[in-house]
Each structure stands twice: as structure tokens, then as C-alpha cells.
Short mmCIF file of C-alpha atoms and ligand atoms in Angstrom, two decimals:
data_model
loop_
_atom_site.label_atom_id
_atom_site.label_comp_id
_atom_site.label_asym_id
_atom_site.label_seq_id
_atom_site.Cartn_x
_atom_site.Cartn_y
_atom_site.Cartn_z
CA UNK A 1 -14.11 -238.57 -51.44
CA UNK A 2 -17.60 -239.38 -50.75
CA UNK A 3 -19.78 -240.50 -53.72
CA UNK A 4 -23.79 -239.80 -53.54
CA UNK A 5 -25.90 -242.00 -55.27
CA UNK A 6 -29.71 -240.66 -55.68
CA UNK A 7 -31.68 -243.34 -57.21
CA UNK A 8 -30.90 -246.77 -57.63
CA UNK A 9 -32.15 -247.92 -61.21
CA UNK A 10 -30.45 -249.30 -64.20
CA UNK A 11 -27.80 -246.13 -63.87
CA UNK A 12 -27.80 -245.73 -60.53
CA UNK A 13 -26.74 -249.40 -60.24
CA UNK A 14 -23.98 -249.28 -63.03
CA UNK A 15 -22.79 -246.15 -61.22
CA UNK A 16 -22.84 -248.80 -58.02
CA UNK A 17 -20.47 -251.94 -59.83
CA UNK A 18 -18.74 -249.91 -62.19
CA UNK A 19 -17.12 -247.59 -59.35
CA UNK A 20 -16.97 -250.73 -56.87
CA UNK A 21 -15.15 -252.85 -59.92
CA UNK A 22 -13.09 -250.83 -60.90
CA UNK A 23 -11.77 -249.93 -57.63
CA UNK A 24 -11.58 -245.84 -58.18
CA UNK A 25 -14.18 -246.04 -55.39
CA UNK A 26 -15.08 -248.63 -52.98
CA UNK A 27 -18.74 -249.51 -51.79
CA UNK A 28 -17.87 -247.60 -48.62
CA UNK A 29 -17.20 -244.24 -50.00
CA UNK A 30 -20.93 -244.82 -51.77
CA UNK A 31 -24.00 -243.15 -50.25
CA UNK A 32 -27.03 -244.35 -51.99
CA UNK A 33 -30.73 -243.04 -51.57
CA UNK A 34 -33.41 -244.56 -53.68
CA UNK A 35 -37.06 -243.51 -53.30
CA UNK A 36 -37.84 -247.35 -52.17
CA UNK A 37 -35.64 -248.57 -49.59
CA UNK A 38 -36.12 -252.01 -50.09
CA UNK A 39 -34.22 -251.87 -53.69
CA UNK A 40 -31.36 -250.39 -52.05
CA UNK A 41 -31.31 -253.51 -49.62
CA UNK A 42 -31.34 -256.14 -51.67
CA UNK A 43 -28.56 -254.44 -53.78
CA UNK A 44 -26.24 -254.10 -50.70
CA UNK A 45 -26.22 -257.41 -50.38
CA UNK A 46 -23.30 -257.57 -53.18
CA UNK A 47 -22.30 -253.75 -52.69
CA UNK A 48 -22.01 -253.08 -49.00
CA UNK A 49 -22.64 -249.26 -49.81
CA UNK A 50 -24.57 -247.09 -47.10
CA UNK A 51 -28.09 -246.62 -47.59
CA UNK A 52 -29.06 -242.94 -46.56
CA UNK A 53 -32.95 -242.51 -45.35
CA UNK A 54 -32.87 -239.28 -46.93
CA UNK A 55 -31.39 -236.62 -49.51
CA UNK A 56 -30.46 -234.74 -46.68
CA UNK A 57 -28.62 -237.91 -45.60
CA UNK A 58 -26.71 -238.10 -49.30
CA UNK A 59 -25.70 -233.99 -49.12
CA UNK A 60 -24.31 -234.27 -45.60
CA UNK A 61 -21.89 -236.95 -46.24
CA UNK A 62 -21.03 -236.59 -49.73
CA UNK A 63 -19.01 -233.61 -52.04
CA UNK A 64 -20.07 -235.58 -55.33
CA UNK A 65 -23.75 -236.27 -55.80
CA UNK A 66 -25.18 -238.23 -58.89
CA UNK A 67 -29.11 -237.80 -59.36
CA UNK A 68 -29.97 -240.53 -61.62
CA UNK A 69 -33.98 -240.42 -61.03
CA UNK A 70 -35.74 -240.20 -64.61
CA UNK A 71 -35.87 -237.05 -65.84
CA UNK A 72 -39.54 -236.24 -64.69
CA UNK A 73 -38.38 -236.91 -61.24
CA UNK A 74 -35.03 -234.79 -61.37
CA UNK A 75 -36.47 -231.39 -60.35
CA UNK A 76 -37.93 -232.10 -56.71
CA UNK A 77 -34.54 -233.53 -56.02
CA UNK A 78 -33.12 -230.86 -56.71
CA UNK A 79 -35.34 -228.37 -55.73
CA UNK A 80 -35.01 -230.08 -52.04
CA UNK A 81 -30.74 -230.36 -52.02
CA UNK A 82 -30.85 -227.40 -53.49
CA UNK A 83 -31.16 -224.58 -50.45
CA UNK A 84 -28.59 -226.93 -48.41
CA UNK A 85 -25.66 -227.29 -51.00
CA UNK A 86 -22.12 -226.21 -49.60
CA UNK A 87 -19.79 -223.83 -52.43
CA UNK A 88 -17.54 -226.95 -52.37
CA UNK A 89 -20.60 -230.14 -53.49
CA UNK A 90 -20.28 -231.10 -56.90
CA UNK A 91 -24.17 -232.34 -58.63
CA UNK A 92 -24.44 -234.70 -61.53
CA UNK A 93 -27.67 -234.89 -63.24
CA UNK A 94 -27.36 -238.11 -65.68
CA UNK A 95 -30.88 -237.36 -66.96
CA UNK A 96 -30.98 -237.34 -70.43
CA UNK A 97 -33.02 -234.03 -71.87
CA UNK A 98 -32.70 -231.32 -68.90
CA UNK A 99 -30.38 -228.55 -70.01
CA UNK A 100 -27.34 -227.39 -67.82
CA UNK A 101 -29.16 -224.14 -67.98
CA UNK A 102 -32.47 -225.27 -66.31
CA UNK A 103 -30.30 -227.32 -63.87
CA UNK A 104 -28.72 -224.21 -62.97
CA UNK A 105 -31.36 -222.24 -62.62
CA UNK A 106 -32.27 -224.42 -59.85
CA UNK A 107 -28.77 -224.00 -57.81
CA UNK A 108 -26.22 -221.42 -58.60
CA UNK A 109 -23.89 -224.16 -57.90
CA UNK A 110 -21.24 -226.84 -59.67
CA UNK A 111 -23.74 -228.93 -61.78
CA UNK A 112 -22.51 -231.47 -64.42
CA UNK A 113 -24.56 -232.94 -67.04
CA UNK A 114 -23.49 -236.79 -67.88
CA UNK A 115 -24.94 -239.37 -70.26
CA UNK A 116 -23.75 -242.29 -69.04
CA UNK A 117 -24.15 -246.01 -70.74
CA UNK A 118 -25.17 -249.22 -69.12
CA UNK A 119 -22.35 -251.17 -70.52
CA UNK A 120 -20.05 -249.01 -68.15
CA UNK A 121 -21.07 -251.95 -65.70
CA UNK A 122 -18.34 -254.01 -67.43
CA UNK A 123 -15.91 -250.66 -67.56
CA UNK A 124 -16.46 -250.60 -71.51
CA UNK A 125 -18.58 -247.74 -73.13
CA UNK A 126 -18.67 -243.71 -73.34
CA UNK A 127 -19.74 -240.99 -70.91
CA UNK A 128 -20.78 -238.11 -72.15
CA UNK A 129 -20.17 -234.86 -70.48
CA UNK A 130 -20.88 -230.83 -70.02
CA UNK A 131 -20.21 -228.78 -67.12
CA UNK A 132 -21.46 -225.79 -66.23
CA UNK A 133 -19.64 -222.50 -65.17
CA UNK A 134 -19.31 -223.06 -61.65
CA UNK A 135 -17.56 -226.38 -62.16
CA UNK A 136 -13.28 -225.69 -60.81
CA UNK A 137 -10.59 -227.57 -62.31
CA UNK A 138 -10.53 -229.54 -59.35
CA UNK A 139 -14.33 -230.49 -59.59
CA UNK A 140 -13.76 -231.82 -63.48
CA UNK A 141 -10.34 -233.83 -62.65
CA UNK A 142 -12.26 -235.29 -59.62
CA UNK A 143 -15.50 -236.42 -61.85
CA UNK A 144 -13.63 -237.36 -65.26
CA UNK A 145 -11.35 -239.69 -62.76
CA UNK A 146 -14.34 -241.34 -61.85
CA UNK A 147 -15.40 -241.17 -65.63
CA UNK A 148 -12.71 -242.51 -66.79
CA UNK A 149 -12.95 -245.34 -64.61
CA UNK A 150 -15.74 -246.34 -66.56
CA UNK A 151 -14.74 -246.84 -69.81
CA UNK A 152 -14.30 -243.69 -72.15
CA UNK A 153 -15.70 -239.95 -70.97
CA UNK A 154 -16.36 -237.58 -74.10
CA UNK A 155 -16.61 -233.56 -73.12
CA UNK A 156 -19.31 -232.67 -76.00
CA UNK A 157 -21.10 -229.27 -76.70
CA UNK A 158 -24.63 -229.16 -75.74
CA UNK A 159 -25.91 -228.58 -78.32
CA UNK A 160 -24.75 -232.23 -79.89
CA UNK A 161 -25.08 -234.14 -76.99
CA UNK A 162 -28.92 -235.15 -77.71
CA UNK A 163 -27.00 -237.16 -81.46
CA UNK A 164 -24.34 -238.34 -79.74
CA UNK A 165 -26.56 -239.69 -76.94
CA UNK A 166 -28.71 -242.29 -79.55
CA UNK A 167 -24.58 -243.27 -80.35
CA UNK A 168 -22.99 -243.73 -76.97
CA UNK A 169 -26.15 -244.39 -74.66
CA UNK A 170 -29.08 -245.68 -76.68
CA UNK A 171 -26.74 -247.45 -78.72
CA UNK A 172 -26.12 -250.57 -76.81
CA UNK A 173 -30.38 -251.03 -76.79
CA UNK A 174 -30.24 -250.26 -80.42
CA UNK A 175 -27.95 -252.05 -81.25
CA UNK A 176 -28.86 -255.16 -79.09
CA UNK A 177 -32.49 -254.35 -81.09
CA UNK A 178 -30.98 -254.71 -84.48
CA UNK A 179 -29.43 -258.24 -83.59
CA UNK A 180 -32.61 -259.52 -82.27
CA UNK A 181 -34.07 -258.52 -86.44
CA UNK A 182 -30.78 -260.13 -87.77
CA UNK A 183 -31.03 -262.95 -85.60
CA UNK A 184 -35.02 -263.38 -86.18
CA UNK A 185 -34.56 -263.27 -89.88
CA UNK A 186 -31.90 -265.84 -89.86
CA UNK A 187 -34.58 -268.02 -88.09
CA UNK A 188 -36.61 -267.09 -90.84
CA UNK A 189 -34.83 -268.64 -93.20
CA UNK A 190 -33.49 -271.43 -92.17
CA UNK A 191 -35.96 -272.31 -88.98
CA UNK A 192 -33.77 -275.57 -88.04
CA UNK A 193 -31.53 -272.94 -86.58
CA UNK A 194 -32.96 -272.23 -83.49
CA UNK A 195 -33.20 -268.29 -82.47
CA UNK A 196 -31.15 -269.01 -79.28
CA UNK A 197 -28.47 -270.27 -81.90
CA UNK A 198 -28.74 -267.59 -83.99
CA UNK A 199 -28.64 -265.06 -81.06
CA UNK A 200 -25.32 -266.91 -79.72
CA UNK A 201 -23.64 -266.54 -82.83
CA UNK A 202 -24.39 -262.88 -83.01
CA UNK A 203 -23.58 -262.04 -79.60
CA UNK A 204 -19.89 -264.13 -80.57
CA UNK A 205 -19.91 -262.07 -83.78
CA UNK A 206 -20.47 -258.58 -82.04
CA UNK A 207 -17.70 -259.50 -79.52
CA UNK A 208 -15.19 -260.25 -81.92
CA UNK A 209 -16.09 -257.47 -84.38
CA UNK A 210 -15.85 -254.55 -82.08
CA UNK A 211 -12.70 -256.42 -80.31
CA UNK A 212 -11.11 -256.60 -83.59
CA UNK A 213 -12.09 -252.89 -84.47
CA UNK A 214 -10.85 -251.42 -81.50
CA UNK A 215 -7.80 -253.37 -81.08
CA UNK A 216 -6.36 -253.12 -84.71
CA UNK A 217 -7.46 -249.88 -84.97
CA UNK A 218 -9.65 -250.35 -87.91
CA UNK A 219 -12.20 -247.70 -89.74
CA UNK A 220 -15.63 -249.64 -90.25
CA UNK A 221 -14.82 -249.35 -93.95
CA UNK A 222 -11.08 -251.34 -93.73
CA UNK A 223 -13.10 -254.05 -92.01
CA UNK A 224 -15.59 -254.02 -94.69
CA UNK A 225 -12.70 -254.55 -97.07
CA UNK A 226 -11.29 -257.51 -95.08
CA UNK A 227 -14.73 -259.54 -95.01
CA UNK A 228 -16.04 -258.59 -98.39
CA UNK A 229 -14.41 -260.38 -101.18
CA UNK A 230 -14.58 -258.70 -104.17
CA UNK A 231 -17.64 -259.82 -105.99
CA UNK A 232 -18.49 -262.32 -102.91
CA UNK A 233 -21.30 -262.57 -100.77
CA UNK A 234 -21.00 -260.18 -97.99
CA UNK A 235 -21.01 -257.59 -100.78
CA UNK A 236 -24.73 -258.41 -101.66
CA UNK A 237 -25.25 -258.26 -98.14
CA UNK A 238 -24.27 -254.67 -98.14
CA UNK A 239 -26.06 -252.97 -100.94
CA UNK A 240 -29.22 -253.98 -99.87
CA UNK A 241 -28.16 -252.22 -96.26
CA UNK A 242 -26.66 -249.26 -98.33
CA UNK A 243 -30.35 -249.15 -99.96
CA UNK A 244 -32.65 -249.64 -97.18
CA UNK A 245 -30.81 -248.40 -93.75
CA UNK A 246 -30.32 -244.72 -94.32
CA UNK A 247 -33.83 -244.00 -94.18
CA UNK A 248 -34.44 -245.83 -91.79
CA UNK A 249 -31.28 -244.54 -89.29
CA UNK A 250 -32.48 -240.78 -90.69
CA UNK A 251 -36.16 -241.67 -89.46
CA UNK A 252 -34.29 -242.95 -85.91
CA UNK A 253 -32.48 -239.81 -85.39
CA UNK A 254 -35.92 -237.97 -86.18
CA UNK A 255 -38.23 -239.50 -83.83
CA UNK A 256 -35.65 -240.10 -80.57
CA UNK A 257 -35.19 -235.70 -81.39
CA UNK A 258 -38.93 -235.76 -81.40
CA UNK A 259 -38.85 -237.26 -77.82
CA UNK A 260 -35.92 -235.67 -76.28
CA UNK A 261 -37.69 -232.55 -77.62
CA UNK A 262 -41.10 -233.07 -75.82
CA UNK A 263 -39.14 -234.46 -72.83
CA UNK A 264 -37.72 -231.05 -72.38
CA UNK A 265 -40.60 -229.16 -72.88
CA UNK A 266 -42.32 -231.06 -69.86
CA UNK A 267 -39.21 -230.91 -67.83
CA UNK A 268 -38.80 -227.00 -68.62
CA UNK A 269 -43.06 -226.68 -67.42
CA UNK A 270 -41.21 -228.11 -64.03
CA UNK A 271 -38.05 -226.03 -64.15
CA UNK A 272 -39.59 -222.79 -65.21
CA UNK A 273 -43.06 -222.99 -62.75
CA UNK A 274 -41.30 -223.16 -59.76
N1 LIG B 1 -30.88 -246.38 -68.71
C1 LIG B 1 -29.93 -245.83 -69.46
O1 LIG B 1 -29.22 -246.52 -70.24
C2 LIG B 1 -29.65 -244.36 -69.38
C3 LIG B 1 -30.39 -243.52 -68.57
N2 LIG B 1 -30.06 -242.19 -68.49
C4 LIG B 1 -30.79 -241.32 -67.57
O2 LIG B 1 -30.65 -241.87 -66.28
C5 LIG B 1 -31.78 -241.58 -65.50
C6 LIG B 1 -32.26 -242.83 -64.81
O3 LIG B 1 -32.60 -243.78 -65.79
P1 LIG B 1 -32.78 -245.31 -65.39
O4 LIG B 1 -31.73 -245.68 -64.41
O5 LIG B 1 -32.90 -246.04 -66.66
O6 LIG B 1 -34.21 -245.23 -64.65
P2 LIG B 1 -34.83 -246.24 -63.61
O7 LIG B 1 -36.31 -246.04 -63.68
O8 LIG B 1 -34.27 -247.60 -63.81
O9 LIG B 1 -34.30 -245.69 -62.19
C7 LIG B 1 -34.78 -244.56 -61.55
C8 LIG B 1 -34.67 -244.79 -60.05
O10 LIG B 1 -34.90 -243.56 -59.38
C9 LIG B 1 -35.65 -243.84 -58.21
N3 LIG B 1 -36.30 -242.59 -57.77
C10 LIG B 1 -37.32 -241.92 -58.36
N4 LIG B 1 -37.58 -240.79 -57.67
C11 LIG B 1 -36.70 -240.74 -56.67
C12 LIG B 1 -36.47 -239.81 -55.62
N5 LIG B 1 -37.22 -238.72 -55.48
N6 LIG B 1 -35.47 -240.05 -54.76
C13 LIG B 1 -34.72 -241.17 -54.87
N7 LIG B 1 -34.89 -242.09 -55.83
C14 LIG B 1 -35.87 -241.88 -56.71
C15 LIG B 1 -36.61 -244.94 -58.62
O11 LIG B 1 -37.09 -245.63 -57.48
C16 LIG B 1 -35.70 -245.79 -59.51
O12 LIG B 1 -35.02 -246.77 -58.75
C17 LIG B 1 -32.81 -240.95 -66.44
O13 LIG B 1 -32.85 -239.58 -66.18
C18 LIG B 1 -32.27 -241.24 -67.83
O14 LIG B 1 -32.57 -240.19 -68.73
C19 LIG B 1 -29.03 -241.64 -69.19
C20 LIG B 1 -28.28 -242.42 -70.01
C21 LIG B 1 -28.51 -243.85 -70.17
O1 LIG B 2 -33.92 -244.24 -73.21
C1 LIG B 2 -33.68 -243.30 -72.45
O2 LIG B 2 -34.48 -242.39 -72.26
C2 LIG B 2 -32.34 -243.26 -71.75
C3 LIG B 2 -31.54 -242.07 -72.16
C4 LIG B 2 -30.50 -242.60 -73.10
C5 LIG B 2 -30.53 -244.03 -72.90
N1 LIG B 2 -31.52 -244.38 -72.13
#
């Protein structure tokens, strides 16, 4: 089957390797538009996909078409494939904030929201997924194959999928934000230890924590229990997190709400003038 690509960013470019590495779909079953032509080029230097010239291009050739343009951009795209979708095409809108329902109102058609995560470049992570009425059986085996290639793919309700998002598909920035703190503050302390040092051993630190908690099988709190002596250090360590980080992961969840929640209000102006 023939894979569309619309837009060629950071997602549109995971979509790219993590299909191509994995091998559930080579580069030549990939049909990839982005709005500048020139970014597609230089990518297809290491993924010899086919660069379309248009979306018209992407619909004729493909049954499977991923829009990954940011969300402000979604709605001409589909507005345009819209009036030339066949009963069989399949559309995946990765954007994060545009409800199934405005998608559909769009297209009467098979539309799939996903929430994909960068790290799926290396086939590790979660993709988040709702489909919308029209999807068939076949349509959902077909796209959670593909899903699957990339790591993990969660089905999740709507009306969580905004939470689980900041988890699955913010997390790897988050979480690569809170080592850059931990690894700044260990340069605080002891400044012989340069940052890049401290960085290294966190990045060797994450690797081994989440390889350790994944392949043992381990809750975060049995792991806890393993590092912690009893009336060690780590243990310090933790209470002052247990004091100071639930306010500050509560104020997290409230302001990336906040901006999902405007985001959809300007995407629904789109969705709902037209
Ligand atoms: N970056 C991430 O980790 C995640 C992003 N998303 C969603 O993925 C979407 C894309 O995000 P990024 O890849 O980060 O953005 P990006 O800005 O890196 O990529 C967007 C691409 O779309 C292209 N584009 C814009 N309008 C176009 C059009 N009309 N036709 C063809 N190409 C067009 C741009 O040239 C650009 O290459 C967003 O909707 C975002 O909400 C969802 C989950 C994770
Ligand atoms: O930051 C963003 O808006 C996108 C959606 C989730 C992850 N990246």
C-alpha cells in the first residue's frame, strides 16, 4: 500500500525513517509533499521516497494519507483533498488539538486522529490513536500495522488524549528539559564538572533507567526501593521532589490545557467558517 506523506517536518520526517527502518514500508511505497520542495530534496537523499508537486499528486497515488502540517495549516489541506477523496482513502491528521469531529466535518470520510512521538525515529515511543466512524476494520489493522511498527500505538478516548499527549508526545521534550535543570544544577555545584559531563552521565542514566524499567518489568516505586537505601541519600533526594514537583507537574498539566485549549478555539474559527 501506498503511504502519503503531507508535510515534511520533525513528524513528517520520523514518519519518513521510522517506516523506512523498520521495513513495514519502504521509501518507495512513500509519497511525500511538503509546502517547500527543496526540504523534500535534500531529505531524499537518504530516503529515496517520491516527491509529489502537489496534494493532488499524494491522493492519486496513495490509500493512506498522513497530514502532518501544524495544526493552523491542517484545514486548507484538507479542505483541498477533501472534494477528491475515494470511499476506500484512509486520512491521518497527527495535529495535536483538532477534534475528530471538526476533521470530519470537513470529509465524510475515514479520518484518524494520531499523536505520534519523535522518538518513534528509533522505533521506541507511543502513538496515540482515535478513529472516527467511517474507519473499517480493515482501515485500523492497516494503520495500527504501521503503528505498531513504530514502537507502541495506544487507542485512547478523546476526551483524554490532550493528558496523555504531555505523557507520550511532549514527554520526550519534557523530559529532555528536566535533565538539562538536573544537569545545570549539578554544574552548579560542583562547576569542575563540566555541563557536557554532567549531560553525558544523564543521558547514560536515562538509558539505563528506562532499559532497566521496561525490561524487568519494574513499577517506578520498586525501582525507587532498589536505589534508595533505607535512611541513605537518594531518600533526601526524594522528599524534596515529593515537596516541590507536584505543583509544579499540576501547574504543567494546567498551562499545556490552556494551550491545547486556545489552539482549538483558533482551529475551530477555521473549521467552523468555512
Ligand atoms: N513535533 C512533535 O513531536 C509532534 C507534533 N505533532 C503534530 O504534528 C504536526 C507537525 O508538527 P511538526 O512536525 O513538529 O511541525 P514542523 O513545523 O516541523 O513541520 C510542518 C511541515 O509542514 C509543512 N507544510 C506547511 N503547510 C503545508 C502545506 N500546505 N502542504 C504541505 N506541507 C506543508 C512545512 O513546510 C513543514 O515542513 C503538528 O500538527 C503537531 O501538532 C504531534 C505530536 C508530536
Ligand atoms: O508541542 C507541540 O505542539 C507538539 C504536540 C505534542 C508534541 N509536540
Amino acid at each position: 500500500m501506498n503511504i502519503g506523506i503531507i508535510g515534511l517536518g520533525s513528524i513528517g520526517q520520523m514518519l519518513v525513517k521510522g517506516f523506512s527502518k523498520s521495513g513495514v514500508a519502504s521509501p518507495a511505497q512513500l509519497f511525500v509533499y511538503n509546502r517547500t520542495r527543496e526540504k523534500s530534496e535534500q531529505f531524499q537523499a537518504d530516503w529515496p521516497f517520491t516527491i509529489c508537486a502537489s496534494l493532488q499528486d499524494v491522493s492519486e497515488a496513495c490509500e493512506l494519507i498522513f497530514i502532518c502540517t501544524k495544526p493552523l495549516d491542517l484545514y486548507p489541506v484538507l479542505q483541498e483533498l477533501a472534494p477528491q477523496l475515494r470511499p476506500t482513502q484512509h486520512i491521518v491528521s497527527v495535529a495535536a488539538g483538532i477534534s475528530l469531529e471538526d476533521l470530519t466535518s470537513v470529509s465524510a470520510t475515514a479520518i484518524t486522529k494520531v499523536i505520534p512521538t519523535v522518538t518513534s525515529q528509533i522505533l521506541h515511543g507511543v502513538s496515540l490513536y482515535a478513529c472516527n466512524q467511517y474507519v473499517s476494520s480493515e482501515q485500523r489493522e492497516q494503520l495500527l500495522r504501521l503503528l505498531q511498527a513504530l514502537g507502541k500505538a495506544e487507542e485512547v478516548e478523546e476526551s483524554v488524549i490532550e493528558t496523555a499527549t504531555i505523557l507520550s508526545s511532549s514527554g520526550p521534550g519534557l523530559i529532555a528539559g528536566m535533565m538539562e535543570l538536573f544537569a545545570q544544577a549539578a554544574h552548579r555545584k560542583s562547576p569542575e564538572l563540566s555541563v557536557e559531563t554532567t549531560r553525558r552521565l544523564l543521558v547514560e542514566t536515562l538509558l539505563g533507567t528506562a532499559m532497566l524499567l521496561s525490561e524487568e518489568d519494574l513499577h517506578f516505586e520498586q525501582l525507587i526501593e532498589q536505589v534508595a537505601t533505607k535512611g541513605g541519600i537518594t531518600m533526601e533526594g526524594l522528599n524534596v521532589m515529593a515537596e516541590y514537583l507536584p505543583p509544579c507537574f499540576d501547574q504543567l498539566f494546567l498551562m499545556t490545557q490552556a494551550k491545547h485549549d486556545s489552539l482549538k478555539l483558533k482551529t475551530k474559527v477555521q473549521f467552523n467558517e468555512n
